[in-house]
Short mmCIF file of C-alpha atoms and ligand atoms in Angstrom, two decimals:
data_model
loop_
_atom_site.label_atom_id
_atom_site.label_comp_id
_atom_site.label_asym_id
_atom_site.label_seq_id
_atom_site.Cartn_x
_atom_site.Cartn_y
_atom_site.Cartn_z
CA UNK A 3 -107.36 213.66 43.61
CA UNK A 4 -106.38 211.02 45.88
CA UNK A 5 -108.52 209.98 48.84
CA UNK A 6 -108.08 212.74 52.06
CA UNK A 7 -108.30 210.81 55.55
CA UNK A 8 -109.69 212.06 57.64
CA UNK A 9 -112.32 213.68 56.56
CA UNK A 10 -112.45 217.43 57.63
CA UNK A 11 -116.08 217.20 58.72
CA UNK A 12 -116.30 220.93 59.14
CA UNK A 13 -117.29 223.64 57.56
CA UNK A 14 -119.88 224.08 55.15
CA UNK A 15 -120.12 222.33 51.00
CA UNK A 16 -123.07 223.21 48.95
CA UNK A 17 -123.54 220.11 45.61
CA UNK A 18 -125.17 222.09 43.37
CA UNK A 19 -127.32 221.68 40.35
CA UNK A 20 -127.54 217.85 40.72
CA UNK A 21 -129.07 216.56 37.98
CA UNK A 22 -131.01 214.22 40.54
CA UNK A 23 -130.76 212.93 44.24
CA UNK A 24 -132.25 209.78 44.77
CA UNK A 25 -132.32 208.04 48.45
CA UNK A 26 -134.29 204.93 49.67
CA UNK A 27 -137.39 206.24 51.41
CA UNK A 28 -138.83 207.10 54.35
CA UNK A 29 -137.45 206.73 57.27
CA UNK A 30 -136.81 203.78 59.15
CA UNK A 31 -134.33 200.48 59.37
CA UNK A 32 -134.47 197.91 57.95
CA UNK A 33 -136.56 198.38 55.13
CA UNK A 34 -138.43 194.87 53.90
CA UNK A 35 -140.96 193.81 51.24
CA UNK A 36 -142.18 196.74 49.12
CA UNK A 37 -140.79 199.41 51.31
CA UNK A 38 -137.01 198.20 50.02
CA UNK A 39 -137.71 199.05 46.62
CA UNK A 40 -139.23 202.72 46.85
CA UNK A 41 -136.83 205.71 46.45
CA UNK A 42 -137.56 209.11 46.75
CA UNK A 43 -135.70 211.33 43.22
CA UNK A 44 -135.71 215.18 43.26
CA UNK A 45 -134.51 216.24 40.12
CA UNK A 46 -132.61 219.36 39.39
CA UNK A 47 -131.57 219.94 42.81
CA UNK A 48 -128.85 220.81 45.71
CA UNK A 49 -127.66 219.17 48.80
CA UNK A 50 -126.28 221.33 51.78
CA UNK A 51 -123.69 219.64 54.25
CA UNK A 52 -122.63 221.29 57.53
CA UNK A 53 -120.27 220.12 60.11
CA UNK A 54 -120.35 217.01 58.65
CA UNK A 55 -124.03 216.33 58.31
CA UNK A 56 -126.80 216.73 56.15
CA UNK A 57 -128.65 220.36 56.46
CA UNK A 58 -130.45 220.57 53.44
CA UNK A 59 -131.40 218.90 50.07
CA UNK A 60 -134.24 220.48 47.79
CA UNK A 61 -134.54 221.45 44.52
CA UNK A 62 -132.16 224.39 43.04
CA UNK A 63 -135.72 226.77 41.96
CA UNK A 64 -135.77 226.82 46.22
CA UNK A 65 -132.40 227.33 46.86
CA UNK A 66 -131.93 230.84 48.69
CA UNK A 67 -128.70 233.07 49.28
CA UNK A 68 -125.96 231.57 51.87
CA UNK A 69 -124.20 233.57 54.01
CA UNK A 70 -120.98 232.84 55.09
CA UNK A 71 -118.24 230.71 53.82
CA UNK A 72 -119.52 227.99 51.61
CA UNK A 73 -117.13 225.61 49.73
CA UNK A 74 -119.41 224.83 46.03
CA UNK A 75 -119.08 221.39 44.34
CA UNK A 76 -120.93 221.67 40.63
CA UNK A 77 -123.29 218.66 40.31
CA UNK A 78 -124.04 219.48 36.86
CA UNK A 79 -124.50 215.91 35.14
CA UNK A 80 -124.48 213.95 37.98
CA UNK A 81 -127.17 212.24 40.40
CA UNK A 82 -126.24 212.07 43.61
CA UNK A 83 -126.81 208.37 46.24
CA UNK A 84 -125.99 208.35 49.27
CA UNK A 85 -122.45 206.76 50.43
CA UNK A 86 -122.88 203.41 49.58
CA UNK A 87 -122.01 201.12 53.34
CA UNK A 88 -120.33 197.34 52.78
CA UNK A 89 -121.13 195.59 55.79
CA UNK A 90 -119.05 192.52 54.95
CA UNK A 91 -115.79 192.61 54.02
CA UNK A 92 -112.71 190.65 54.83
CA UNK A 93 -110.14 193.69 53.91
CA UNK A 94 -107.54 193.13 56.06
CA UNK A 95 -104.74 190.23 54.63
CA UNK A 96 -101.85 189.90 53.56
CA UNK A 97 -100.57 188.74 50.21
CA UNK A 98 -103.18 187.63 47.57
CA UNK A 99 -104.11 184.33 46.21
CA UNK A 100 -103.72 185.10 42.40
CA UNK A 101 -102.14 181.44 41.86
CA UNK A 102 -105.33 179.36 43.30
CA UNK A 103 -107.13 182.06 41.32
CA UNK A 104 -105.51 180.75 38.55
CA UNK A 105 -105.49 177.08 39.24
CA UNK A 106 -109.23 177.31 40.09
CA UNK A 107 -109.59 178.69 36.36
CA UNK A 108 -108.25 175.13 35.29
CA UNK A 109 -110.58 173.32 37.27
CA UNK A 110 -109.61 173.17 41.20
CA UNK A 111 -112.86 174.07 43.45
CA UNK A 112 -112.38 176.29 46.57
CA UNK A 113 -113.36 173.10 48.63
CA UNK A 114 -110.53 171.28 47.36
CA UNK A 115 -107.93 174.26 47.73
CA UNK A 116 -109.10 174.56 51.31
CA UNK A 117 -108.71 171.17 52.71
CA UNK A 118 -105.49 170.74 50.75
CA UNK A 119 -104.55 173.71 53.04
CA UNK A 120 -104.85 176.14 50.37
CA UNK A 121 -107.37 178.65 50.52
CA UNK A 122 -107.94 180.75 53.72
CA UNK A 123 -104.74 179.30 55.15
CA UNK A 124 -102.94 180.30 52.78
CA UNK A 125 -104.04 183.73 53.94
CA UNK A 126 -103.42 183.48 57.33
CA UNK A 127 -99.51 183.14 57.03
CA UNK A 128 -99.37 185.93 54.88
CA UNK A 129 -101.17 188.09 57.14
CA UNK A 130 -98.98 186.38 60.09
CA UNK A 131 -95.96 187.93 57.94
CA UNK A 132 -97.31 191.09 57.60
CA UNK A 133 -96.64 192.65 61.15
CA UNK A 134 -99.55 195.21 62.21
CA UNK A 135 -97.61 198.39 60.44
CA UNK A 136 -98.36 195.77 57.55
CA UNK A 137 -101.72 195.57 57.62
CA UNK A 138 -102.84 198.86 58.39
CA UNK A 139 -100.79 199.41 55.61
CA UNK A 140 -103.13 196.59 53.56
CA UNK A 141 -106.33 197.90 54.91
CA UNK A 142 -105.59 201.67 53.91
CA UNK A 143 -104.82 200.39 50.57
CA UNK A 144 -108.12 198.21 50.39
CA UNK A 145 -110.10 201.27 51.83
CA UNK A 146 -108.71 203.45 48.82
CA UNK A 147 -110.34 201.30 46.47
CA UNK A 148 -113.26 200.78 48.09
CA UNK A 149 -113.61 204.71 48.80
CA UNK A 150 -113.02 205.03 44.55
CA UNK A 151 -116.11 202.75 43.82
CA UNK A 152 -118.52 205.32 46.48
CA UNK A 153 -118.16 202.87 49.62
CA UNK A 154 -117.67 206.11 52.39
CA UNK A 155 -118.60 203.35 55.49
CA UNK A 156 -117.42 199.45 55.57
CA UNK A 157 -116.34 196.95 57.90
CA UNK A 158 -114.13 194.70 58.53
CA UNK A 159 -113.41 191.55 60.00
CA UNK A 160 -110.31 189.69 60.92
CA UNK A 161 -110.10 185.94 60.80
CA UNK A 162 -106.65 185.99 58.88
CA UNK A 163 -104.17 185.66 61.57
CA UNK A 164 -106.21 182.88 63.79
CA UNK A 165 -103.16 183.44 66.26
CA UNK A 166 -103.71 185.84 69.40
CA UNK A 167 -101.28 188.42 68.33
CA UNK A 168 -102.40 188.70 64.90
CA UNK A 169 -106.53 188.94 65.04
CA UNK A 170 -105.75 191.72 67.93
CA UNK A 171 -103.43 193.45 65.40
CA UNK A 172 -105.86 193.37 62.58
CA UNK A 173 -108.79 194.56 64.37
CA UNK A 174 -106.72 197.62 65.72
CA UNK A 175 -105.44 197.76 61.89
CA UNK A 176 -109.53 198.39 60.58
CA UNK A 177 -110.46 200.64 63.52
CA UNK A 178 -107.21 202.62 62.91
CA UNK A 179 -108.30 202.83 58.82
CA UNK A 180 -111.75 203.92 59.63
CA UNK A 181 -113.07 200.68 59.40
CA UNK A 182 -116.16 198.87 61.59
CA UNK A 183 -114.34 195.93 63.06
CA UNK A 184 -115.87 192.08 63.49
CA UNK A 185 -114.04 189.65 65.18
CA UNK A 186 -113.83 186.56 62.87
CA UNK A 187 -111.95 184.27 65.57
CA UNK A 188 -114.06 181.34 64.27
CA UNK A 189 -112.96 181.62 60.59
CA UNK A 190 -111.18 178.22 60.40
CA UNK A 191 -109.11 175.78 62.64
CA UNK A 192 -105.36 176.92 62.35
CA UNK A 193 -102.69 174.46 61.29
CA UNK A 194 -101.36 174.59 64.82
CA UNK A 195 -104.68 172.87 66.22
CA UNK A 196 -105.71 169.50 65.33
CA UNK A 197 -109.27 170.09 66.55
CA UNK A 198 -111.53 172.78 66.33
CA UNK A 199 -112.67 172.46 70.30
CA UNK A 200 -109.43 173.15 71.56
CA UNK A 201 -109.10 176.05 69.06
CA UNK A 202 -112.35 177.43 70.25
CA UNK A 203 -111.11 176.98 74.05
CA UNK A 204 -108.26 179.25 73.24
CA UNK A 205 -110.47 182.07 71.15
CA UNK A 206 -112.49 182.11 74.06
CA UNK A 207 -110.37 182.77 77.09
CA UNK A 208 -107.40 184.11 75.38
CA UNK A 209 -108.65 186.46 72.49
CA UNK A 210 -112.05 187.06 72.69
CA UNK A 211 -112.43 188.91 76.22
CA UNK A 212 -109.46 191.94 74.27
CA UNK A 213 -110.99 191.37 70.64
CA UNK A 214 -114.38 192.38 72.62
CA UNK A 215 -112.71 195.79 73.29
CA UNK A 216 -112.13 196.65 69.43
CA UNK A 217 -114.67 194.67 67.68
CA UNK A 218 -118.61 195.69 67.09
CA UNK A 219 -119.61 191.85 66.39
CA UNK A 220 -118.07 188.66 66.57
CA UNK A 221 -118.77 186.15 63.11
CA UNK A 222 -118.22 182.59 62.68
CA UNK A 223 -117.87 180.23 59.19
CA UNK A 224 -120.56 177.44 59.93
CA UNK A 225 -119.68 174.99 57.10
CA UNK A 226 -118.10 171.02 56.75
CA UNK A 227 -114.51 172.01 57.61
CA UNK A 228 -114.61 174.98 59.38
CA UNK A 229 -116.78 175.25 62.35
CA UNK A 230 -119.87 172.80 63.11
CA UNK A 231 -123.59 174.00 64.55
CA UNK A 232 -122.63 173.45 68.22
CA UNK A 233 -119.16 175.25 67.84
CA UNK A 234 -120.89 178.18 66.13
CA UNK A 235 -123.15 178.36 69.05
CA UNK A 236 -120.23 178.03 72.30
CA UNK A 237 -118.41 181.06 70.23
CA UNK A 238 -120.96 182.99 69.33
CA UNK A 239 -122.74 183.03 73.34
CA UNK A 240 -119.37 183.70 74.24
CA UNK A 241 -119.32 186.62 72.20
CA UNK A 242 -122.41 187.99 73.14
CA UNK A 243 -121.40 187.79 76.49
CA UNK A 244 -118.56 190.24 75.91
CA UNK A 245 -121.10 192.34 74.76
CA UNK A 246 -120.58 191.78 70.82
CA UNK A 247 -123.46 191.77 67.81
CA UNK A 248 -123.32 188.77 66.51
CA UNK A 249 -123.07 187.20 62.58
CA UNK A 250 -122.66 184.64 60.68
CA UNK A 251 -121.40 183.14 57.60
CA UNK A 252 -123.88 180.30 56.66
CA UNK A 253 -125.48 178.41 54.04
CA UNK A 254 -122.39 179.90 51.42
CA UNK A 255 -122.45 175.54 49.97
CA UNK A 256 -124.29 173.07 52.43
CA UNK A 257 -127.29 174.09 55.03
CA UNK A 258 -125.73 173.00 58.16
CA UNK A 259 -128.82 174.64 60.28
CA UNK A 260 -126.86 178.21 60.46
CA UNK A 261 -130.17 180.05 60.12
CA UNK A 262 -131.98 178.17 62.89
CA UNK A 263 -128.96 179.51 64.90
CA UNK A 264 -128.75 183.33 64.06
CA UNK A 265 -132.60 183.40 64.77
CA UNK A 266 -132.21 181.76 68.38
CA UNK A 267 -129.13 183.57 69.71
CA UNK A 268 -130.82 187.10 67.99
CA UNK A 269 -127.93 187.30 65.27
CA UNK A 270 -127.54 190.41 63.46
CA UNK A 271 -127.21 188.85 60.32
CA UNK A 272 -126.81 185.51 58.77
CA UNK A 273 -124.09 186.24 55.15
CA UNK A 274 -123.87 184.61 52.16
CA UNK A 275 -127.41 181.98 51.76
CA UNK A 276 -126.24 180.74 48.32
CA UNK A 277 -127.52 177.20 49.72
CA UNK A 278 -130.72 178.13 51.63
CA UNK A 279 -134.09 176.59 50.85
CA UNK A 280 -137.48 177.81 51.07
CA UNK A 281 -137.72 176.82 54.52
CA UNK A 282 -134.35 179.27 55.51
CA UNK A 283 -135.97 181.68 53.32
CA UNK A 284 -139.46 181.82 55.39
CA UNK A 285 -137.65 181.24 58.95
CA UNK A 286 -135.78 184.39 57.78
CA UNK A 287 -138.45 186.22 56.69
CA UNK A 288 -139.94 185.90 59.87
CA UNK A 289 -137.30 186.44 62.09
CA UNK A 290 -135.29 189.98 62.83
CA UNK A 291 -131.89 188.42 61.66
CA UNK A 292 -130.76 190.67 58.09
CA UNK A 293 -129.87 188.29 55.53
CA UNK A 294 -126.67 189.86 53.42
CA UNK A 295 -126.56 188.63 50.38
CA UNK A 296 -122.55 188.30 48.17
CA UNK A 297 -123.42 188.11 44.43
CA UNK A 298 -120.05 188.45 44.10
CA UNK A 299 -118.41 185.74 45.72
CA UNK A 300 -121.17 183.57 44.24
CA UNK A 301 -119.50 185.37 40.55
CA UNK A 302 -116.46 184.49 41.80
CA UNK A 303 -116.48 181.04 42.49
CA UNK A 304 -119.28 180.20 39.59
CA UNK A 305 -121.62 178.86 42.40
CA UNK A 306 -125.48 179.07 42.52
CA UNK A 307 -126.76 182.53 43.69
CA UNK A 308 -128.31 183.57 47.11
CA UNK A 309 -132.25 183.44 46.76
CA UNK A 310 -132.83 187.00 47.03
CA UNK A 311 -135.90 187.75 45.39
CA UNK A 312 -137.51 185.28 47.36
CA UNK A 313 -135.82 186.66 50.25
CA UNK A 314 -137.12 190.20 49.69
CA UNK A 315 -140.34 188.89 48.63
CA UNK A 316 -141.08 186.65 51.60
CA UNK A 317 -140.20 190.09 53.79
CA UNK A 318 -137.00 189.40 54.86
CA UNK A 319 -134.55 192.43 55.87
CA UNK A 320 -132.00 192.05 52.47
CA UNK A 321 -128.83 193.71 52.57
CA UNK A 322 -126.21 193.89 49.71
CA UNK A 323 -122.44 193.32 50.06
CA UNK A 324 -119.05 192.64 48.36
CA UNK A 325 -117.74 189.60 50.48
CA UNK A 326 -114.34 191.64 49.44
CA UNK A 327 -111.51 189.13 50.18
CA UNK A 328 -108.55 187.70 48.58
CA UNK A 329 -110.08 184.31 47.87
CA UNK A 330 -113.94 183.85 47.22
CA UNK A 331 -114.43 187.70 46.00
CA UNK A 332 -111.44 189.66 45.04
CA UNK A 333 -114.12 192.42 44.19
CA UNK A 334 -113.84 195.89 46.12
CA UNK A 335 -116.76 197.50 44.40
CA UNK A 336 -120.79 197.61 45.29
CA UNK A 337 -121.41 199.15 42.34
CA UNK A 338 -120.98 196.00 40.48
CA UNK A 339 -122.89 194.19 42.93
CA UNK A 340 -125.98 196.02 42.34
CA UNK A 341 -125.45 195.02 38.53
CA UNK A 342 -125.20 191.77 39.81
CA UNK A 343 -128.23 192.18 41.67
CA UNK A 344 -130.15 193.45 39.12
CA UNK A 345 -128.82 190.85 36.27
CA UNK A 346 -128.69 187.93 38.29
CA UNK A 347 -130.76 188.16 42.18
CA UNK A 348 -133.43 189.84 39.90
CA UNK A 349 -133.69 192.94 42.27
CA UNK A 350 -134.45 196.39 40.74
CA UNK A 351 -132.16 199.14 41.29
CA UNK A 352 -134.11 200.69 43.99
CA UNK A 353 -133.87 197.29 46.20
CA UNK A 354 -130.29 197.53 45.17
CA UNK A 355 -129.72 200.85 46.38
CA UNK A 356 -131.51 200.37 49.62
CA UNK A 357 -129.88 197.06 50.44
CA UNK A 358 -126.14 198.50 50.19
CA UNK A 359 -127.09 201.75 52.20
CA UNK A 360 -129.86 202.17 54.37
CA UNK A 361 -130.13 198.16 55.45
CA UNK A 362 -126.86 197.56 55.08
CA UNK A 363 -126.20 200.76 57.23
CA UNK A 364 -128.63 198.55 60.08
CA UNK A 365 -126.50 195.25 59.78
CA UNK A 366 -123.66 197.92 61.44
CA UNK A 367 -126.44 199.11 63.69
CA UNK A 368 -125.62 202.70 62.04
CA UNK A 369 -129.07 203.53 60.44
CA UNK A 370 -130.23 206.66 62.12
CA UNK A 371 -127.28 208.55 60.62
CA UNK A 372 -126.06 206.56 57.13
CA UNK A 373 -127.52 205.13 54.02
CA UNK A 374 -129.78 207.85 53.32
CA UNK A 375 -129.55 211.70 51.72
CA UNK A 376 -131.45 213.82 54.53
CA UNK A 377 -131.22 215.91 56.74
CA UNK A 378 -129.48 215.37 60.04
CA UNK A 379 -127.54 212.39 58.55
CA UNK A 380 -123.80 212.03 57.93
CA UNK A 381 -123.33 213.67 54.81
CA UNK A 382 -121.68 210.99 52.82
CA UNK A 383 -122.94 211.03 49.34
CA UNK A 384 -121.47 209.73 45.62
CA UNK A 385 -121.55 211.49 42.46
CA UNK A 386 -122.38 209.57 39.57
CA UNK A 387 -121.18 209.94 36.03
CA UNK A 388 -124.67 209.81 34.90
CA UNK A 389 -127.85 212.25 34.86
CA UNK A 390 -129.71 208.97 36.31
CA UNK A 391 -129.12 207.36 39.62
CA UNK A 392 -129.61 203.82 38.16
CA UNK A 393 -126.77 203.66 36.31
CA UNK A 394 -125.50 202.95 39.26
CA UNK A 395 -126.37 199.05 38.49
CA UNK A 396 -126.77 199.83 34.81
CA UNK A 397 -123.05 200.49 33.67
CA UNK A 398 -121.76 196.96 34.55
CA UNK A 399 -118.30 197.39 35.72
CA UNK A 400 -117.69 201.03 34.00
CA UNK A 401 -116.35 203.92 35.65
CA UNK A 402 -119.64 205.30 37.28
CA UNK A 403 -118.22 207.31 40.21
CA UNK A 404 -117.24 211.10 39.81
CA UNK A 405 -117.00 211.92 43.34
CA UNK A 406 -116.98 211.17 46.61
CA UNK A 407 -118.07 213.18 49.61
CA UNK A 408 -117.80 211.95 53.32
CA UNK A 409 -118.44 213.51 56.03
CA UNK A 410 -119.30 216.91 54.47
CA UNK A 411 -116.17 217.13 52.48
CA UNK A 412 -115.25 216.08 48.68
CA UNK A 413 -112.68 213.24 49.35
CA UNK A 414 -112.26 211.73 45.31
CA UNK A 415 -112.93 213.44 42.57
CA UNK A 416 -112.06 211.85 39.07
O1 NIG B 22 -116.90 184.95 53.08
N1 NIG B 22 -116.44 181.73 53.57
C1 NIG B 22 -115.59 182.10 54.33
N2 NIG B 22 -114.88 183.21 54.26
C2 NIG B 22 -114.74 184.08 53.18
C3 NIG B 22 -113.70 183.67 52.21
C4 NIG B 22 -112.38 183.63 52.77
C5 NIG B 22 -111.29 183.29 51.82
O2 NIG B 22 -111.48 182.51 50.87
O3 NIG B 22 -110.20 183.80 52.06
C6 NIG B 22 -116.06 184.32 52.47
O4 NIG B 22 -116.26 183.90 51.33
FE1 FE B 23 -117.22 186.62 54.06
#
């Protein structure tokens, strides 16, 4: 089948005889410390979706006669998670960057492709190029795959066009696609601009008050050659003055004070962290910012990985992520990032599961109605090919998924 947009939310679908349905406990947002890695399994069991939400989920020995019109999806086989959420993607672009891909695999770094003028700006004038029937077309293509590997909720930013025309177009382009958009105005200084002031002068009066209109959050790239502590901070209070959440993208090679940041202006999250210290990690810990963690755009570029057990261990509020882009993590699917979590972070597959839905679902300020299987949420779950929910992170890279539902209604089924 291939993926139905959008969803027809109405109606009523009874999954039944699930081998298992297994979704992060309890019942609040985020979940930190010990609380991240407890799930709740029933085993042998149904889940009821009506109008689009959750009405039901117990075990098939309770399950009594329906009236009425109910559309049946057999479970037999499969445990049911809930839809998993990516809460940072970069999944509107145009073109790809399959040749630095390939010259980085002789030896190039992604710092050196980057201030050669590689890299992200390499990007930006293919998305430029692309016109805005373009990208939706890119982003609908992008949300395919991510829908095929159980993502049912992911956003967005834009931060590929860096011109006025083209960060409006893209953020339309993800809200059109169903995406959560976050405007990435800050992602790096544009040829056009020698310095990154002037290019902040012009994000701020000429893009951000529209991009405010469309976007959820505004995110910035605090590193050596993209945006510097004090630049992070005009943008981001500019931001929040429109009204936006804000993020950032910190710590991904040097610690360039990024954390000290989100926790003063009340970031949503702080992304990425390969670089951070035990001092970022306890600050963190502390502090009500979400660190999102990429395992695979560490993968990717072969760099040192995000200190997540110490992270979830200290108490800070983890989420999980892909970092999907068409440089640093040409990787679509979370299912392979909980492997990676598992294999390399050292999480278990219940922190894994929790951080991609029900924390990740609170980065995108969504957590009273995603990231978990009960009732009264959205009723986006995946089927897995697999009588246990943890092969989820257990079948590295293999074709897990068997079905998708979102929003009450099967939208993939292999
Ligand atoms: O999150 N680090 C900055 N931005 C993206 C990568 C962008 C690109 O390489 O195109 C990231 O890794
Ligand atoms: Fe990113």
């Amino acid at each position: 089948m291939t993926p139905r947009h959008p969803p027809a939310g109405a109606g009523r679908l009874l999954i039944r005889n699930l081998a298992q349905v297994a979704t992060p406990s309890g019942q609040s947002a985020p979940l930190r410390g010990a609380a991240l890695g407890e799930t709740d399994v029933v085993e042998d069991a149904y889940v009821l979706c009506a109008d689009g939400r959750i009405e039901a989920v117990g075990r098939m020995s309770d399950l009594r006669p329906l009236a009425g019109d109910v559309e049946e999806l057999d479970g037999r086989g499969s445990a049911a998670i809930p839809g998993l959420v990516d809460c940072h993607t970069h999944a509107c672009f145009g073109g790809d960057r399959v040749e630095e891909f390939s010259l980085r695999a002789g030896g190039a770094s992604y710092e050196e492709l980057h201030e050669a003028g590689g890299g992200i700006l390499s990007t930006v004038q293919a998305t430029r190029a692309a016109g805005e029937d373009g990208l939706r077309e890119a982003v609908r293509r992008h949300r395919g795959w991510m829908l095929r590997a159980g993502t049912t909720t992911f956003e967005a930013k834009s931060g590929y066009g860096l011109d006025r025309t083209t960060e409006l177009a893209s953020l339309r382009a993800i809200d059109a696609e169903g995406g959560i958009p976050t405007y990435l105005g800050a992602h790096t200084v544009p040829q056009e601009y020698e310095q990154a002031d002037a290019y902040l002068d012009f994000v701020v009066t000429e893009v951000l008050p529209e991009a405010a209109q469309v976007a959820e959050a505004a995110d910035v790239f605090l590193e050596g050659g993209a945006f510097d502590v004090e630049q992070a901070r005009r943008y981001l209070e500019a931001a929040r003055n429109h009204g936006l959440q804000l993020r950032l993208h910190a710590d991904q090679f040097t610690e360039a004070g990024g954390i000290e940041l989100a926790i003063q202006l009340g970031a949503r999250s702080v992304d990425h962290l390969e670089a951070t210290g035990d001092e970022g990690v306890i600050a963190l810990a502390a502090s009500k910012v979400a660190a999102v963690v990429l395992p695979a755009s560490a993968l990717f570029l072969a760099r040192p990985m995000a200190p997540a057990r110490a992270l979830v261990d200290a108490g800070a509020a983890v989420a999980l992520a892909t970092d999907f882009n068409p440089g640093s993590a040409f990787c679509e699917s979370l299912p392979i990032v909980c492997s990676l979590a598992c294999t390399q972070l050292k999480l278990s597959p219940q922190e894994a599961l929790a951080a991609c839905t029900v924390n990740a679902a609170h980065v995108l300020d969504r957590a009273d109605r995603k990231g978990r299987i009960a009732p009264g949420y959205d009723a986006d779950l995946v089927l897995l090919d697999a009588p246990d929910w943890r092969y989820l992170a257990y079948h590295l890279g293999g074709d897990v998924i068997s079905a998708v539902v979102q929003a009450g209604a099967p939208v993939w089924q292999r």
